[in-house]
Short mmCIF file of C-alpha atoms and ligand atoms in Angstrom, two decimals:
data_model
loop_
_atom_site.label_atom_id
_atom_site.label_comp_id
_atom_site.label_asym_id
_atom_site.label_seq_id
_atom_site.Cartn_x
_atom_site.Cartn_y
_atom_site.Cartn_z
CA MET H 1315 -15.90 -7.61 7.67
CA SER H 1316 -18.13 -10.56 7.02
CA GLY H 1317 -16.82 -12.82 4.03
CA ARG H 1318 -13.95 -11.67 2.10
CA ALA H 1319 -12.90 -8.05 2.51
CA LYS H 1320 -13.53 -5.78 -0.47
CA LEU H 1321 -10.27 -4.11 -1.59
CA GLY H 1322 -10.24 -0.65 -3.19
CA ILE H 1323 -6.75 -0.58 -4.70
CA LEU H 1324 -5.71 3.11 -5.42
CA ILE H 1325 -2.77 3.52 -8.14
CA SER H 1326 -1.29 6.56 -10.15
CA GLY H 1327 1.04 4.48 -12.36
CA ARG H 1328 2.63 1.05 -13.54
CA GLY H 1329 0.53 -0.97 -10.63
CA SER H 1330 2.86 -3.81 -10.15
CA ASN H 1331 1.61 -3.84 -6.39
CA MET H 1332 -1.78 -3.74 -7.48
CA ALA H 1333 -1.24 -6.79 -10.00
CA ALA H 1334 0.37 -8.57 -6.88
CA LEU H 1335 -2.79 -7.85 -4.84
CA VAL H 1336 -4.93 -8.84 -7.87
CA ALA H 1337 -3.08 -12.00 -8.34
CA ALA H 1338 -3.27 -13.03 -4.62
CA ALA H 1339 -7.04 -12.32 -4.49
CA ALA H 1340 -7.49 -14.56 -7.53
CA ASP H 1341 -7.43 -17.42 -5.04
CA PRO H 1342 -10.88 -17.92 -3.63
CA ASP H 1343 -9.45 -18.87 -0.25
CA TYR H 1344 -7.53 -15.56 0.11
CA PRO H 1345 -9.67 -13.55 2.65
CA ALA H 1346 -9.91 -10.51 0.41
CA GLU H 1347 -11.17 -9.61 -3.05
CA ALA H 1348 -10.13 -6.93 -5.70
CA ARG H 1349 -13.44 -5.05 -5.94
CA LEU H 1350 -12.18 -1.84 -7.60
CA VAL H 1351 -8.90 -0.55 -9.17
CA LEU H 1352 -9.08 3.39 -8.96
CA ALA H 1353 -6.67 5.63 -10.64
CA ASN H 1354 -6.17 9.53 -10.36
CA ARG H 1355 -5.17 9.75 -13.86
CA ALA H 1356 -6.40 8.28 -17.03
CA ASP H 1357 -3.00 7.07 -18.33
CA ALA H 1358 -2.23 5.06 -15.14
CA ALA H 1359 -0.87 1.94 -17.00
CA GLY H 1360 -1.85 -0.57 -14.36
CA LEU H 1361 -5.54 0.41 -15.38
CA GLU H 1362 -5.20 -1.81 -18.43
CA HIS H 1363 -3.79 -4.67 -16.60
CA ALA H 1364 -6.57 -4.54 -13.92
CA ALA H 1365 -9.26 -4.59 -16.58
CA ALA H 1366 -7.76 -7.55 -18.29
CA GLN H 1367 -8.04 -9.44 -15.07
CA GLY H 1368 -11.66 -8.65 -14.80
CA VAL H 1369 -11.34 -6.28 -12.00
CA PRO H 1370 -13.71 -3.23 -12.27
CA THR H 1371 -11.86 0.20 -12.80
CA ALA H 1372 -12.58 3.54 -12.35
CA ILE H 1373 -10.76 7.15 -12.83
CA VAL H 1374 -11.17 10.04 -10.47
CA ALA H 1375 -8.87 12.53 -11.97
CA SER H 1376 -7.18 14.74 -9.71
CA LYS H 1377 -6.05 17.54 -12.19
CA PRO H 1378 -9.36 19.18 -12.28
CA PHE H 1379 -9.67 19.80 -8.75
CA GLY H 1380 -6.42 21.55 -8.72
CA LYS H 1381 -5.48 22.62 -5.27
CA ASP H 1382 -8.69 21.47 -3.71
CA ARG H 1383 -7.67 18.28 -2.46
CA GLU H 1384 -10.33 17.64 -0.08
CA ALA H 1385 -13.03 18.15 -3.12
CA PHE H 1386 -11.03 15.48 -4.93
CA GLU H 1387 -10.87 13.23 -2.10
CA ARG H 1388 -14.86 13.75 -1.58
CA ALA H 1389 -15.14 12.22 -5.22
CA LEU H 1390 -12.73 9.30 -4.35
CA ASP H 1391 -14.40 8.77 -1.28
CA ALA H 1392 -17.86 8.69 -2.94
CA ARG H 1393 -16.56 6.07 -5.58
CA LEU H 1394 -15.15 4.01 -2.93
CA GLN H 1395 -18.57 3.85 -0.97
CA GLN H 1396 -20.39 3.21 -4.04
CA ALA H 1397 -18.18 0.17 -4.51
CA GLY H 1398 -18.79 -1.08 -0.93
CA ILE H 1399 -14.97 -0.98 -0.31
CA ASP H 1400 -13.93 -2.43 3.10
CA LEU H 1401 -10.12 -1.81 2.85
CA VAL H 1402 -8.22 0.68 0.86
CA CYS H 1403 -4.71 -0.21 -0.39
CA LEU H 1404 -2.47 2.80 -1.83
CA ALA H 1405 -0.16 1.11 -4.30
CA GLY H 1406 1.79 3.88 -5.96
CA PHE H 1407 -0.83 6.44 -5.50
CA MET H 1408 1.04 9.69 -5.72
CA ARG H 1409 -1.25 12.06 -3.66
CA LEU H 1410 -0.82 13.15 -0.12
CA LEU H 1411 -4.02 12.55 1.49
CA THR H 1412 -5.71 15.15 3.71
CA PRO H 1413 -6.64 14.50 7.56
CA TRP H 1414 -10.31 14.46 6.32
CA PHE H 1415 -9.87 11.45 4.18
CA VAL H 1416 -7.53 9.54 6.29
CA GLY H 1417 -9.70 10.29 9.54
CA ARG H 1418 -12.78 8.82 7.25
CA TRP H 1419 -10.89 5.68 6.47
CA ARG H 1420 -8.96 5.44 9.60
CA ASP H 1421 -7.45 1.80 10.27
CA ARG H 1422 -9.11 0.80 6.97
CA LEU H 1423 -6.36 2.54 4.75
CA ILE H 1424 -2.71 1.09 4.28
CA ASN H 1425 0.13 1.99 2.07
CA ILE H 1426 3.32 0.43 0.88
CA HIS H 1427 6.47 2.27 1.08
CA PRO H 1428 9.95 1.26 -0.53
CA SER H 1429 11.90 1.79 2.59
CA ILE H 1430 12.14 0.41 6.16
CA LEU H 1431 10.15 2.94 7.64
CA PRO H 1432 10.84 5.26 9.62
CA ALA H 1433 13.95 5.48 7.59
CA PHE H 1434 13.70 7.12 4.21
CA LYS H 1435 10.32 8.67 4.08
CA GLY H 1436 9.25 10.49 0.90
CA LEU H 1437 10.85 9.83 -2.54
CA ASP H 1438 13.83 8.46 -4.05
CA THR H 1439 14.24 5.87 -1.19
CA HIS H 1440 16.68 3.65 -3.27
CA ALA H 1441 19.09 6.37 -4.21
CA ARG H 1442 19.00 7.69 -0.60
CA ALA H 1443 19.66 4.16 0.82
CA LEU H 1444 22.77 3.64 -1.42
CA ALA H 1445 24.05 7.32 -0.61
CA GLU H 1446 23.70 6.41 2.88
CA GLY H 1447 25.63 3.37 2.70
CA VAL H 1448 23.19 1.15 4.75
CA ARG H 1449 23.63 -2.54 4.42
CA TRP H 1450 19.76 -3.53 4.41
CA HIS H 1451 16.96 -1.85 2.75
CA GLY H 1452 13.31 -3.00 2.17
CA CYS H 1453 9.78 -2.21 2.44
CA THR H 1454 6.77 -1.51 4.99
CA VAL H 1455 3.18 -1.88 4.77
CA HIS H 1456 1.50 0.61 7.23
CA TYR H 1457 -1.80 1.97 8.15
CA VAL H 1458 -2.10 5.33 6.91
CA ARG H 1459 -1.98 8.68 9.01
CA ALA H 1460 -2.18 12.36 8.07
CA GLU H 1461 1.69 12.58 8.26
CA MET H 1462 3.37 11.51 5.19
CA ASP H 1463 4.59 7.70 5.59
CA ALA H 1464 3.59 7.26 8.83
CA GLY H 1465 1.40 5.21 10.82
CA PRO H 1466 1.09 1.89 12.66
CA ILE H 1467 3.49 -0.74 10.90
CA ILE H 1468 1.90 -4.05 9.78
CA ALA H 1469 4.80 -5.90 8.04
CA GLN H 1470 8.26 -5.12 6.74
CA ALA H 1471 10.60 -7.04 4.75
CA ALA H 1472 14.31 -6.38 4.37
CA VAL H 1473 16.76 -7.13 1.35
CA PRO H 1474 20.63 -6.63 1.42
CA VAL H 1475 22.51 -3.70 -0.30
CA LEU H 1476 25.01 -5.64 -2.11
CA PRO H 1477 28.40 -4.24 -3.32
CA GLY H 1478 28.32 -2.47 -6.70
CA ASP H 1479 24.51 -2.17 -6.49
CA GLU H 1480 23.21 0.65 -8.50
CA GLU H 1481 19.70 2.28 -7.95
CA GLU H 1482 17.87 0.19 -10.47
CA HIS H 1483 19.31 -3.06 -8.97
CA LEU H 1484 18.31 -2.17 -5.50
CA ALA H 1485 15.02 -0.98 -6.53
CA ALA H 1486 14.34 -4.28 -8.46
CA ARG H 1487 15.26 -6.22 -5.37
CA VAL H 1488 13.04 -4.23 -3.08
CA LEU H 1489 10.09 -4.36 -5.75
CA ALA H 1490 10.15 -8.18 -5.65
CA ALA H 1491 9.89 -8.03 -1.95
CA GLU H 1492 7.03 -5.58 -2.11
CA HIS H 1493 4.97 -7.80 -4.15
CA ARG H 1494 5.27 -10.57 -1.62
CA LEU H 1495 4.79 -8.44 1.46
CA TYR H 1496 1.73 -6.73 0.23
CA PRO H 1497 -0.53 -9.63 -0.16
CA LEU H 1498 0.71 -10.93 3.07
CA ALA H 1499 0.12 -7.84 4.91
CA VAL H 1500 -3.60 -7.49 3.38
CA ARG H 1501 -4.12 -11.11 4.37
CA LEU H 1502 -3.37 -10.05 8.03
CA VAL H 1503 -5.59 -6.91 8.22
CA ALA H 1504 -8.56 -8.65 6.26
CA GLU H 1505 -8.40 -11.67 8.91
CA GLY H 1506 -8.43 -9.07 11.70
CA ARG H 1507 -4.89 -10.46 12.82
CA ALA H 1508 -3.42 -6.72 12.67
CA PRO H 1509 -5.60 -4.69 14.82
CA VAL H 1510 -4.41 -1.23 16.03
CA ALA H 1511 -4.02 -0.32 19.66
CA GLY H 1512 -2.15 2.52 20.93
CA GLU H 1513 -0.92 3.48 17.40
CA ARG H 1514 0.95 0.16 17.21
CA VAL H 1515 -0.14 -2.84 15.36
CA MET H 1516 -0.86 -5.78 17.85
CA LEU H 1517 -0.21 -9.06 15.73
CA HIS H 1518 -2.34 -11.79 16.70
CA PRO H 1519 -0.49 -14.47 18.35
CA THR H 1520 -1.12 -16.87 15.53
CA VAL H 1521 1.01 -14.63 13.30
CA ALA H 1522 4.16 -15.23 15.43
CA ALA H 1523 3.27 -18.84 16.04
CA ALA H 1524 3.04 -19.47 12.58
CA GLY H 1525 6.48 -18.20 12.31
CA THR H 1526 5.39 -15.46 9.92
CA THR H 1527 7.76 -13.18 11.51
CA LEU H 1528 7.45 -9.56 9.92
CA LEU H 1529 10.80 -8.34 10.08
CA ASN H 1530 11.49 -10.66 7.08
CA PRO H 1531 8.87 -12.99 5.85
CA LEU H 1532 10.71 -13.57 2.74
CA GLY H 1533 13.13 -15.74 3.84
C1 GRF E 1 6.29 1.03 -5.21
O1 GRF E 1 7.75 1.05 -5.06
C2 GRF E 1 5.63 1.40 -3.82
O2 GRF E 1 6.27 1.00 -2.94
C3 GRF E 1 5.66 2.89 -3.88
O3 GRF E 1 5.44 3.44 -5.30
C4 GRF E 1 5.69 2.41 -5.97
C5 GRF E 1 4.62 1.87 -7.02
O4 GRF E 1 5.23 0.70 -7.84
N1 GRF E 1 4.83 3.39 -3.13
P1 GRF E 1 3.86 0.09 -8.51
O5 GRF E 1 3.00 1.18 -9.33
O6 GRF E 1 3.22 -0.71 -7.64
O7 GRF E 1 4.47 -0.61 -9.57
#
């Protein structure tokens, strides 16, 4: 990537992680710019926020494609190519992507998931964390592979599970961590400091040297 990486941010709903990325990218010194916010449904609330921030938005509705996931993804891919996107960030994008799309964007496609992977893949992560009685919970940014919530891990943040926590308390604590972690992870990727080798992310020595430890960069 020469110059600032062009981000395509994919959403399906609220878009608070998208908003965190857009806010980070508003700084001209940030190594990536928000080039396009794309939703698979017209009622995704985040679209309005993106537009208000001056970020171009697009809707590629998934519904008309029915079960033909790859046809939907070809339309999605065409829109991303048209915008000259370098890096695709999934931010609450509620579609499982096919091997075709994942292969096409290999190592240029990342996701944020609300758990410390590989624990709690899938949905309802906060309720499941509470049900298991774990003491730590958190979030992960990872490169996307065809299997759900799998792929080389770029960054993780941990938050404590506190006595008396209910699902919404824990969800809010994790979400605040997500909003800090995702811009940090995108920075590392955009700067070429989080390359994949042998299906692991090999963090550049400067990352460790700077003390940006990725177990918990929030401390
Ligand atoms: C976040 O918890 C994210 O980790 C998960 O879906 C949620 C999306 O929230 N993949 P938002 O739309 O970014 O507010």
